Coordinates of C-alpha atoms in Angstrom, one line a residue:
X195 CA -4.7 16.6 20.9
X196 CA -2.7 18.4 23.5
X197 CA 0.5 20.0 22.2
X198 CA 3.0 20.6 25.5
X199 CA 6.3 22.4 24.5
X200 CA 9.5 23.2 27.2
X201 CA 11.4 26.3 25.7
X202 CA 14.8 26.3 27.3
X203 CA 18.1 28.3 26.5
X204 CA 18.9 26.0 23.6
X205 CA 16.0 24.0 23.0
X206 CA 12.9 22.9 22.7
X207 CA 11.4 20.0 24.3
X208 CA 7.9 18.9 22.6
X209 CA 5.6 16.2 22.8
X210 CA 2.0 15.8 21.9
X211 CA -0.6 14.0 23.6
X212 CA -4.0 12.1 22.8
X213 CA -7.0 14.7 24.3
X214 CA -7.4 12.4 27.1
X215 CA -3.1 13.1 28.4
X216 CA -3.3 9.3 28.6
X217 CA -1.0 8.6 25.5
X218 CA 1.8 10.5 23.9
X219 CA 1.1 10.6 19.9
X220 CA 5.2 12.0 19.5
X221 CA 8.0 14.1 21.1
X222 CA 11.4 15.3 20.5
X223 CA 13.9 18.0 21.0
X224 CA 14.7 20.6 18.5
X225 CA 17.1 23.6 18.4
X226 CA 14.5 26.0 16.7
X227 CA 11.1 27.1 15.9
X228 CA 11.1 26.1 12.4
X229 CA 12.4 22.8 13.3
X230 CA 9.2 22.1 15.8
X231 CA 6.9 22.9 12.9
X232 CA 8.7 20.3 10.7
X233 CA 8.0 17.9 13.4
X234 CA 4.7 18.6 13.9
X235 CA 3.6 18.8 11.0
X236 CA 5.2 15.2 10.1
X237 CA 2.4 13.7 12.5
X238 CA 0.4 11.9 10.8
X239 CA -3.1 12.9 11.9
X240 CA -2.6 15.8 14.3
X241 CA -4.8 17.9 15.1
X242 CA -4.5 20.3 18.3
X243 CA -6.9 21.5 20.3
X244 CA -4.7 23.5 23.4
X245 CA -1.3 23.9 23.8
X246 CA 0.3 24.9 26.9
X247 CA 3.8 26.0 27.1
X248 CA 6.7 27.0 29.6
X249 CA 9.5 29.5 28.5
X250 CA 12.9 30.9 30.1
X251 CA 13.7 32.6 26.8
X252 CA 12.3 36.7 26.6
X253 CA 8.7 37.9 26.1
X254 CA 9.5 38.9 22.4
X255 CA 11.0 34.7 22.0
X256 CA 8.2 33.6 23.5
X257 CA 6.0 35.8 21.7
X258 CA 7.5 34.9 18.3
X259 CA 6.7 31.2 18.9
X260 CA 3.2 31.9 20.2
X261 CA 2.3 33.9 17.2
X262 CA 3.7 31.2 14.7
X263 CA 1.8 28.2 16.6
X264 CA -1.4 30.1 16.6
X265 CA -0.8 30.9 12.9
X266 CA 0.0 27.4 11.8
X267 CA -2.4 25.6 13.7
X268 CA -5.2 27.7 14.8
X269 CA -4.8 27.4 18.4
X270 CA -4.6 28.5 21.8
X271 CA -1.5 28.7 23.8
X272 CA -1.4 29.2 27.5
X273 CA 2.2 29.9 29.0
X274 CA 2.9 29.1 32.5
X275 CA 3.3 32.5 34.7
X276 CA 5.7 33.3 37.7
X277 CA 3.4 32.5 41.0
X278 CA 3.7 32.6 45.0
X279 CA 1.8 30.0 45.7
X280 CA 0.4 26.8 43.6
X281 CA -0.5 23.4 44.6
X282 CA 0.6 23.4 47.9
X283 CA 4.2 24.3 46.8
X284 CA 5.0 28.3 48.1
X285 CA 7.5 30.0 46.1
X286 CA 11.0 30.8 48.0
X287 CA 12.3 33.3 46.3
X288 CA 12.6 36.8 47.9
X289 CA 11.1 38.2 44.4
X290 CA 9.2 35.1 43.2
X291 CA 8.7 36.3 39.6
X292 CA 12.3 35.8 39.2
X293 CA 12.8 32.1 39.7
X294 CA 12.9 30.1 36.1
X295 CA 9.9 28.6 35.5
X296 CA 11.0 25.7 34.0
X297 CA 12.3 25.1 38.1
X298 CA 9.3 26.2 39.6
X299 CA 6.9 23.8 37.3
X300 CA 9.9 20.7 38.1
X301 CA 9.5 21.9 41.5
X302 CA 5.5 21.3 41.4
X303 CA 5.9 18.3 39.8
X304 CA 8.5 17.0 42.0
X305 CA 6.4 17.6 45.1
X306 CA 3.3 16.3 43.6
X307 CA 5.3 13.0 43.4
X308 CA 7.2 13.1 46.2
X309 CA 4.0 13.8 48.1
X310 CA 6.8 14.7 50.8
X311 CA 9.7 16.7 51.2
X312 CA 11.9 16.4 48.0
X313 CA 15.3 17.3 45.9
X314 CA 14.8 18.4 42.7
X315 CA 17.9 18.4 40.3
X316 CA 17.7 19.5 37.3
X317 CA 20.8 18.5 34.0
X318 CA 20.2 20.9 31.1
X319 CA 22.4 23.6 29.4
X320 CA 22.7 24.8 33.4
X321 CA 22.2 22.5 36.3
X322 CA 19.5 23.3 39.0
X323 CA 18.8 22.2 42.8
X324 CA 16.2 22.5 44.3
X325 CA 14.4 22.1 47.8
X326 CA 11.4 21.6 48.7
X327 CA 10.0 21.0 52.5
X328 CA 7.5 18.3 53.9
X329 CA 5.0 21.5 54.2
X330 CA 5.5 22.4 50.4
X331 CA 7.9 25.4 51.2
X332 CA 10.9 25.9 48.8
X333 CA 14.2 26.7 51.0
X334 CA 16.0 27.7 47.8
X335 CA 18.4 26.1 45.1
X336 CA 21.9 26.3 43.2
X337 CA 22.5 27.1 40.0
X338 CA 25.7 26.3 38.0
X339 CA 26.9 25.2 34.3
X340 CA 25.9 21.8 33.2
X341 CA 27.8 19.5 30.7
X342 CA 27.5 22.1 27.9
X343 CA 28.3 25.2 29.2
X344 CA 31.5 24.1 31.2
X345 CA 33.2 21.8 27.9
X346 CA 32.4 24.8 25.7
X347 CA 33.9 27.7 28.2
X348 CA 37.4 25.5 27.9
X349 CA 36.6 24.9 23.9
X350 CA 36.3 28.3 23.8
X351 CA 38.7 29.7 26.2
X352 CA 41.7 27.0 25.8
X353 CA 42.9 27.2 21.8
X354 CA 44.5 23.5 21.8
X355 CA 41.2 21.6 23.2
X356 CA 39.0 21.0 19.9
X357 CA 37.2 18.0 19.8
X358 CA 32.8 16.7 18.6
X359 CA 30.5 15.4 20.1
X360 CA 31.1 11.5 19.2
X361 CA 34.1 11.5 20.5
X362 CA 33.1 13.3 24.0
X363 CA 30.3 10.5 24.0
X364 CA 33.4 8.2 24.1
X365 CA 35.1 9.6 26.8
X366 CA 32.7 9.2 28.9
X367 CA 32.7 5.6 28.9
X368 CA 34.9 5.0 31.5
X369 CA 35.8 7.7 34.5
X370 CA 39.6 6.6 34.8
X371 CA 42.0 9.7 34.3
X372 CA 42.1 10.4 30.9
X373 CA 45.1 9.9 28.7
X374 CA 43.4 11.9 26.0
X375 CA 42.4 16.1 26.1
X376 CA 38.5 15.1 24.9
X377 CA 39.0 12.5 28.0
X378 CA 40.4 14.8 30.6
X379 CA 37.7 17.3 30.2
X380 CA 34.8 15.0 29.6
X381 CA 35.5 13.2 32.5
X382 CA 36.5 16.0 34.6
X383 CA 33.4 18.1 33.9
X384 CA 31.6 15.0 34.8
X385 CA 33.0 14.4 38.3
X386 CA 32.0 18.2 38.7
X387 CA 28.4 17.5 38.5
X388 CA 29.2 14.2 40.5
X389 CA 30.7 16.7 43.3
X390 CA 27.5 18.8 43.3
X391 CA 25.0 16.3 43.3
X392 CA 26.6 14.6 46.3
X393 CA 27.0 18.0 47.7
X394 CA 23.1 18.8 47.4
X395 CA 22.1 15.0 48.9
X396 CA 24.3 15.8 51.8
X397 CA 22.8 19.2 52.9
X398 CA 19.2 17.6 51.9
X399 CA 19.9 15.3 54.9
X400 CA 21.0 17.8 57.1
X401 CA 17.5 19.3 56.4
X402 CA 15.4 16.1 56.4
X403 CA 17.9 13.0 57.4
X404 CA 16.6 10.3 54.8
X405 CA 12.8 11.4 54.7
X406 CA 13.1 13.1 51.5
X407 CA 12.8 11.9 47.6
X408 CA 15.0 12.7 44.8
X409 CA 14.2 13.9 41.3
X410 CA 16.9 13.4 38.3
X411 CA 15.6 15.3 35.2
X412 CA 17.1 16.8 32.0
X413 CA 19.2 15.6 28.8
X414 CA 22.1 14.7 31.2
X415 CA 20.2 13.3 34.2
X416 CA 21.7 9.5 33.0
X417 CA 25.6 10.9 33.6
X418 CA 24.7 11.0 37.4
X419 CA 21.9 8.2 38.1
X420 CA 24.3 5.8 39.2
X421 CA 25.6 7.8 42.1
X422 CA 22.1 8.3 43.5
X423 CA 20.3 4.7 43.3
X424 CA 17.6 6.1 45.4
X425 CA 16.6 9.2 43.0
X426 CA 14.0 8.6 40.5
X427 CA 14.5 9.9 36.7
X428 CA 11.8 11.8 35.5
X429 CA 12.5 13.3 32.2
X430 CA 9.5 14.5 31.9
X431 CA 9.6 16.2 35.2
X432 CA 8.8 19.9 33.9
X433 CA 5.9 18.7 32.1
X434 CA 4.1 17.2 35.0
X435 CA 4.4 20.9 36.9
X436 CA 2.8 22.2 33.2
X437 CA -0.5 20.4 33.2
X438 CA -0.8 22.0 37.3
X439 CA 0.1 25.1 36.5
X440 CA -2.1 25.2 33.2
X441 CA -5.3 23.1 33.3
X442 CA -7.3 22.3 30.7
X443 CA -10.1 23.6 31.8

């Protein structure tokens, strides 16, 4: 069995496949590294073999999680590394080591897809874009606060909006001014992202008029899928760039 794990700011994505990749035996989300051992370990029959693993948290998190994996299962971890080139996708950064890997591998999987020029957007604790030419060369991307970050910067910052989660679920049933604080800011944190995706669509066809595909992926890809009928939702987007960037053999 093959154990694939996405280490982002605030969690961790996990599923575990049959040797083969052909099936996935479970997968989840969890908020820590104790958590993903209470989860795998309530599989029945599990037994790894590899493990390959992509990481935006430091060495020393990384490391940490490595070390207990290893330890609890006896074995081998291969984390994605920063590269120039790979699979006919070249790296645009101007220091390529620094782009998040979790973008680079959606951006490998997105291309391997698209098989063309695509637009890879990305919904997690920040929101990514991403842009990738016909010839596999990335022109760059945007980064700025998804869902999370932007409701709990004004839960944080304004004293008099408090509100959970359930009822920020609610508000987000409908996209009609809100008569409600926990309405005004869901909604108007949503039509935010709305605005950039539209934004990034627009300058993609000033790049490639409408010979391009487009990539939703992330926990909040869903809260902008209706706006872009054309995209495709990959949640499992980052994964797909893990198995090319680390091989099984």
């Amino acid at each position: 069995m093959i154990l694939e794990l996405d280490c982002g700011n605030s969690f961790i994505k996990w599923r575990v496949l049959e040797a083969e990749a052909s099936q996935t035996v479970g997968e989840g989300v969890v908020d820590s590294n104790l958590a993903l051992l209470e989860s795998l370990n309530a599989l029945n029959g599990l037994a790894l073999r590899f493990c390959r693993l992509v990481s935006v948290r430091t060495a020393d998190e990384t490391g940490a999680l490595i070390s207990l994996l290893s330890d609890a299962f006896e074995v081998s971890v291969v984390c994605a590394a920063p590269a120039l080139e790979m699979s006919g996708v070249r790296n645009g950064y101007e220091e390529f080591e620094r782009l998040g890997l979790d973008r680079w591998l959606a951006m490998l999987g997105g291309f391997h897809l698209a098989s063309g020029a695509c637009l890879v957007l990305d919904f997690g604790t920040a929101v990514t874009a991403d842009f990738v030419a016909s010839d596999g060369q990335h022109l760059g991307g945007f980064i700025c606060p998804g869902m999370p970050l932007m409701r709990n910067q004004l839960r944080t910052h304004t004293r008099k909006i408090r509100y959970g989660d359930v009822a920020a679920e609610r508000a987000l049933e409908s996209l009609v001014p809100g008569r409600t604080t926990v309405e005004a800011v869901e909604r108007g944190c949503s039509l935010m992202l709305r605005g950039f995706v539209l934004t990034q669509l627009e300058l993609a066809r000033s790049y490639w008029g409408a010979d391009f595909s487009v990539f939703l992926t992330g926990g909040d890809a869903e809260l902008v899928s209706e706006i872009v009928p054309e995209a495709e939702v990959v949640p499992d987007l980052v994964f797909v760039g893990l198995a090319m960037a680390c091989p099984l053999s």
